Amino acid sequence: MKSDIELIDKNGKRLDGRKPDELRPIKIEAGPLYRADGSCYIEWGGNKILAAVYGPREALPRHIQHPLKAIVNARYNMASFSVEDRKRPGPDRRSTEISKVISEALERVILTEQFPRATIDINVEVLDAEAGTRCAGLTAAAVALADAGIPMRDIPVACAAGKIAGQVVLDLGKEEDNYGEADLPVAIAPRTEEIILLQMDGHLTVKEFDEALDLAIKGCHTVSELQKKALLKRYGVL
Amino acid sequence: MNSTVLSSIKKDYIYKLAKQNKRIDGRAFDEYRKITIETNLIKKAEGSAKVKLGNTQVLAGIKMDVGEPYPDSPNSGVLTTTAELIPLASPDFEAGPPDKDSIELARVVDRGIRESEVIDLEKLCIEEGEKVWIVFVDIHVLDYDGNLFDASSLAALAALATAKVPAERFELGEDYPLPVRNPPVSCTFSKFNNAIVVDPNLDEEMVTEARLTVATDREGNIRAMQKGLSGSFKVDEVRKIIKTSIDTGVQIRKILEESIKNGKKN
Amino acid sequence: MKKEVRDVVFPSQFLGDVNQYKAGQGTFVENGKIYAERIGIQSIRNGVITVTPLKGNYEPHAGDVVIGIVEEVSTSTWLVDINAIYPALLHVNEVPWRVEFGDTARYLNYGDAVMAKVLSSNEPDRLQITLKDRGLYKINGGAIIEVEPTKVPRVIGKNGSMITTLKKFTNSRIFVGKNGRIWVDGEIDAIQKIEKAVRLIERDAHTYGLTERVIALLKNDGR
């Protein structure tokens, strides 16, 4: 299966021409939606993802309310036409898991104690998918939260690293995700470099893990600058 | 949950404006908001189109698969339309299985496509009784500011008209454009306080007593209709609405055909 | 049209050290350093760093006069949407009428609008409002225009200058609620002009020459 695809050629170039430590092209736009309190549209490689925030608003039904802080409720969903084999509409186990890890990551940076008994609803909708949707989704959700004026200790950002053809690389693309040996999505709070999302599947030695984590964090910082640029473009002058 | 409360002041104001033939956003009674249509934006989909109607935004994606025909139409392809009112689009939309509104929206858009025979389903037969093309039209509402019927209908049609049958992926030859024809144009009217306006925005929808959607074709024939909500229409109101649909339909069809032409170039 | 970026800061941006400045509204402190908590405009006055948010909910404070819309009617209370995170409670004891038990809907019903004052409270999420003060009442007629709560000060203007301008050129009554709701009463043309002006103010709140452009819009009789 993977033997007839050369993921990295002898010059170190990947299938799409990238170097091992190069990100796919990324475009971020803050505030594209009219109704949402905050929103963000991101294109990351072939990914097209829309994120929207509603809140803080009263959490209902009342029994789900937390007396001291806001509930952070992120919902990750893939549109049925976003993948090659049409996906049946509705949440599946994978989207439920991704929704959970994204909610937990965002909860770490949002100043939830300012809004007891409230909920902050974050919707991440994948419109066109090409590997790394949870990282792009979280990155867009972060911009949408800032766009909504939700107080945060930091603007979280995510990026993945992985291993293909025995080499650690940044930001896996479609074939690399399918035929590679490891995938490591990471989200950080860039100011303090706290890791708020970390998942891994595949096979890595401890040394490779260190390399991949380093690379992913570097990638996160690059993307973090793009987030801030997008926000300044909307609220200031660029 | 957290529904936006309509103030009676706003309702009275909209009614007062209507008495002077005015609308809350300054449009004429038979005037549509600005329409923009973008096609072929989703690479994974066989066809796609995003419609902006004022602030309302709807994205339609076309996916195709090979499957079995219905037993009562063995040489006919299958068309199925779904609509999702995703929580992204409005503070009042909740996540969950399709509710009455999204089902009605999907079925009305579907009827418009089906009854206008936009797709010649017999052309989608691969092996009679065994294999046919299944066309999935998935409507994804992204931003809700009124009139989802017309925005969704335009998005579905533009997506279908610029879609490609993915024959290569199923080893059935080369990819080719999905054969479509005769797109209907859907016009939705809203009645409140005896005023009838076309293309209601969100504020107008909140005070609407009765709603009527009419889909017409190029020859000025009626292909589909749907009345909604619990108010009523007089017979000559319905006749007037049909006439306005046909007249307004001409301009909207121009915009639709222009976007399809541009989409096919890509 | 010159646009100015007046010290726009984003969440987690470093603003100063705690031993040099005091942390004011819109900031948080971590390890002796002051950071912005939202997108906003930074300002330093008397050694206090504050960040005025550019976007965000209306945050109620005691004494604010707001425009609320009744969303629920109970036997001795009303729940009123004041465009904040939580609705506010209006008790029969806080209205200028003698309301019999269960008779509440006769005075204020679902969808009615009121000009009310926020009462002080220990629990920010269980606020109460009152109609029992001068200048507070049930609103009738006119129209309500919504504006982003963070832009309210600009709509009012320094010492009410912007509101005065709006009133002068349109001959109408205008009241700006702190919660981003504006009540306007006058001729329909006047109301429509004011709405256009408010949208302009909202869009260009942090630019120079705004007042002149608003006046030009108000003077313009055509579309």
XYZ file of C-alpha atoms in Angstrom, chain A residues 2-236:
235
model
C 2.443 2.639 1.032
C 5.284 1.066 -0.874
C 4.310 2.543 -4.208
C 3.946 6.109 -2.963
C 7.145 7.976 -2.286
C 6.167 10.314 0.503
C 9.537 12.016 0.609
C 11.897 11.972 -2.328
C 15.657 11.920 -2.137
C 15.815 15.706 -2.135
C 13.671 15.843 0.977
C 10.654 17.129 -0.945
C 7.210 15.870 0.008
C 4.395 14.939 -2.354
C 3.144 18.519 -2.558
C 6.639 19.936 -2.851
C 6.964 20.983 0.790
C 10.087 20.675 2.901
C 9.811 18.573 6.073
C 9.300 21.624 8.303
C 6.969 23.560 6.014
C 3.295 24.319 6.649
C 0.584 24.106 4.014
C -0.781 27.476 2.832
C -3.094 29.034 5.440
C -5.654 31.818 5.130
C -7.609 33.130 8.133
C -10.545 35.543 8.071
C -12.148 36.915 11.247
C -15.834 37.761 11.460
C -17.357 36.487 8.195
C -20.766 35.644 9.698
C -23.617 38.011 10.441
C -25.600 36.281 13.202
C -22.821 34.706 15.243
C -21.330 36.656 18.161
C -17.899 35.782 16.804
C -16.774 33.817 13.773
C -13.777 32.751 11.731
C -13.200 31.123 8.352
C -9.972 29.235 7.764
C -8.396 27.603 4.735
C -5.498 25.344 5.685
C -4.182 23.289 2.780
C -7.340 21.785 1.337
C -9.290 22.275 4.553
C -12.128 24.804 4.563
C -13.568 25.300 8.018
C -16.029 27.742 9.523
C -16.173 28.407 13.279
C -18.846 30.386 15.120
C -19.309 31.376 18.758
C -22.561 32.145 20.568
C -22.333 33.382 24.113
C -21.787 33.723 26.888
C -25.490 33.050 27.269
C -27.626 31.529 29.933
C -27.106 27.775 30.095
C -30.382 25.927 29.629
C -31.903 23.632 30.751
C -31.075 24.890 34.211
C -29.795 21.588 35.528
C -26.716 21.724 33.302
C -25.631 25.071 34.726
C -22.439 25.266 36.735
C -22.826 27.628 39.716
C -19.344 29.110 39.476
C -18.322 29.245 35.850
C -19.401 29.040 32.238
C -19.632 25.724 30.400
C -17.455 25.585 27.297
C -19.354 23.603 24.702
C -17.508 23.038 21.440
C -19.161 21.047 18.688
C -17.076 19.749 15.804
C -19.021 18.557 12.783
C -18.162 17.525 9.250
C -20.525 18.443 6.439
C -21.646 15.404 4.467
C -20.030 16.768 1.313
C -16.707 17.565 2.959
C -15.202 14.138 2.358
C -14.719 11.947 -0.692
C -17.192 9.281 0.422
C -20.251 11.185 1.540
C -20.647 11.206 5.285
C -24.079 10.674 6.766
C -25.226 13.886 8.487
C -25.038 13.910 12.254
C -22.396 13.320 14.887
C -20.422 10.118 14.838
C -18.045 8.807 17.474
C -15.051 10.525 15.941
C -16.694 13.973 15.916
C -17.917 13.472 19.465
C -14.383 12.742 20.628
C -12.934 15.697 18.752
C -15.645 17.967 20.173
C -14.629 16.870 23.647
C -10.893 17.440 23.291
C -11.457 20.827 21.685
C -13.865 21.881 24.467
C -11.360 20.873 27.101
C -8.515 22.710 25.385
C -10.515 25.915 25.086
C -11.748 25.692 28.660
C -8.171 26.076 29.827
C -7.771 29.517 28.301
C -11.241 31.049 28.597
C -11.837 33.050 31.793
C -14.937 31.029 32.574
C -15.278 32.236 36.188
C -16.582 35.541 34.860
C -19.814 33.894 33.678
C -21.351 31.542 36.222
C -24.367 29.546 35.021
C -23.674 30.465 31.430
C -22.581 28.535 28.388
C -20.210 29.457 25.591
C -21.192 27.545 22.456
C -18.545 27.048 19.820
C -19.395 25.441 16.491
C -16.699 24.128 14.191
C -18.043 23.099 10.801
C -15.743 21.336 8.362
C -16.886 22.207 4.848
C -13.996 20.670 2.896
C -11.627 18.218 4.585
C -8.001 17.358 3.993
C -6.173 16.027 7.060
C -5.616 18.073 10.191
C -9.187 19.273 10.557
C -9.120 19.292 14.338
C -6.062 21.534 14.418
C -7.483 23.908 11.841
C -10.833 23.777 13.627
C -9.407 24.679 17.021
C -7.330 27.446 15.473
C -10.455 28.903 13.872
C -12.465 28.484 17.077
C -9.852 30.514 18.935
C -10.154 33.399 16.503
C -13.946 33.199 16.684
C -13.763 33.427 20.493
C -11.559 36.514 20.327
C -13.877 37.964 17.684
C -16.809 37.431 20.066
C -15.085 39.390 22.803
C -14.837 36.372 25.111
C -12.147 37.052 27.728
C -9.217 34.662 27.431
C -5.797 34.257 29.018
C -4.369 33.434 25.628
C -5.381 32.761 22.032
C -4.942 29.006 21.646
C -3.549 27.548 18.449
C -3.026 24.024 17.113
C -0.776 22.288 14.634
C 0.169 18.687 13.961
C 3.430 16.968 13.279
C 3.937 13.382 12.191
C 6.268 10.807 10.793
C 6.401 9.749 7.154
C 8.902 7.431 5.507
C 10.790 7.302 8.783
C 11.168 11.072 8.992
C 9.508 13.540 11.357
C 7.637 16.232 9.409
C 5.325 19.170 10.110
C 1.618 19.386 9.187
C 0.647 16.130 7.520
C -1.234 16.346 4.244
C -3.854 13.928 2.947
C -1.705 11.042 1.681
C 0.778 11.553 4.510
C -2.012 11.120 7.030
C -3.180 7.932 5.319
C 0.169 6.320 4.629
C 2.412 7.847 7.301
C 3.626 6.217 10.485
C 2.496 8.665 13.154
C 0.260 11.685 13.657
C 0.621 14.093 16.557
C -1.883 16.957 16.790
C -0.905 19.512 19.430
C -2.578 22.675 20.701
C -0.841 25.230 22.891
C -1.487 28.481 24.658
C 1.321 30.294 22.825
C 2.164 32.846 25.515
C 3.125 30.198 28.062
C 3.575 27.218 25.715
C 1.190 25.207 27.898
C -0.018 22.148 26.039
C -3.799 22.070 26.065
C -4.479 19.386 23.455
C -2.298 16.402 22.765
C -3.151 13.268 20.876
C -1.025 10.792 19.112
C -1.493 7.691 17.076
C 1.064 5.601 15.276
C 4.540 4.629 16.263
C 7.231 6.963 17.593
C 10.396 6.468 19.580
C 10.812 8.856 22.502
C 13.425 10.759 20.499
C 11.093 11.052 17.527
C 8.334 12.258 19.820
C 10.543 15.031 21.171
C 11.399 16.065 17.629
C 7.774 15.976 16.535
C 6.549 17.922 19.554
C 9.190 20.590 18.993
C 8.219 20.868 15.369
C 4.504 21.026 16.142
C 5.037 23.778 18.711
C 7.108 25.760 16.228
C 4.295 25.352 13.722
C 1.825 26.557 16.350
C 3.765 29.778 16.857
C 3.791 30.474 13.124
C 0.056 29.967 12.905
C -0.447 32.094 16.021
C 0.952 35.087 14.147
C -1.565 34.494 11.371
C -4.423 34.453 13.901
C -3.364 37.791 15.340
C -2.959 39.285 11.860
C -6.486 38.218 10.975
C -7.872 39.837 14.119
C -5.939 43.047 13.640
C -7.156 43.197 10.059
C -10.725 43.112 11.262
C -10.348 45.498 14.194
C -7.547 47.794 13.263
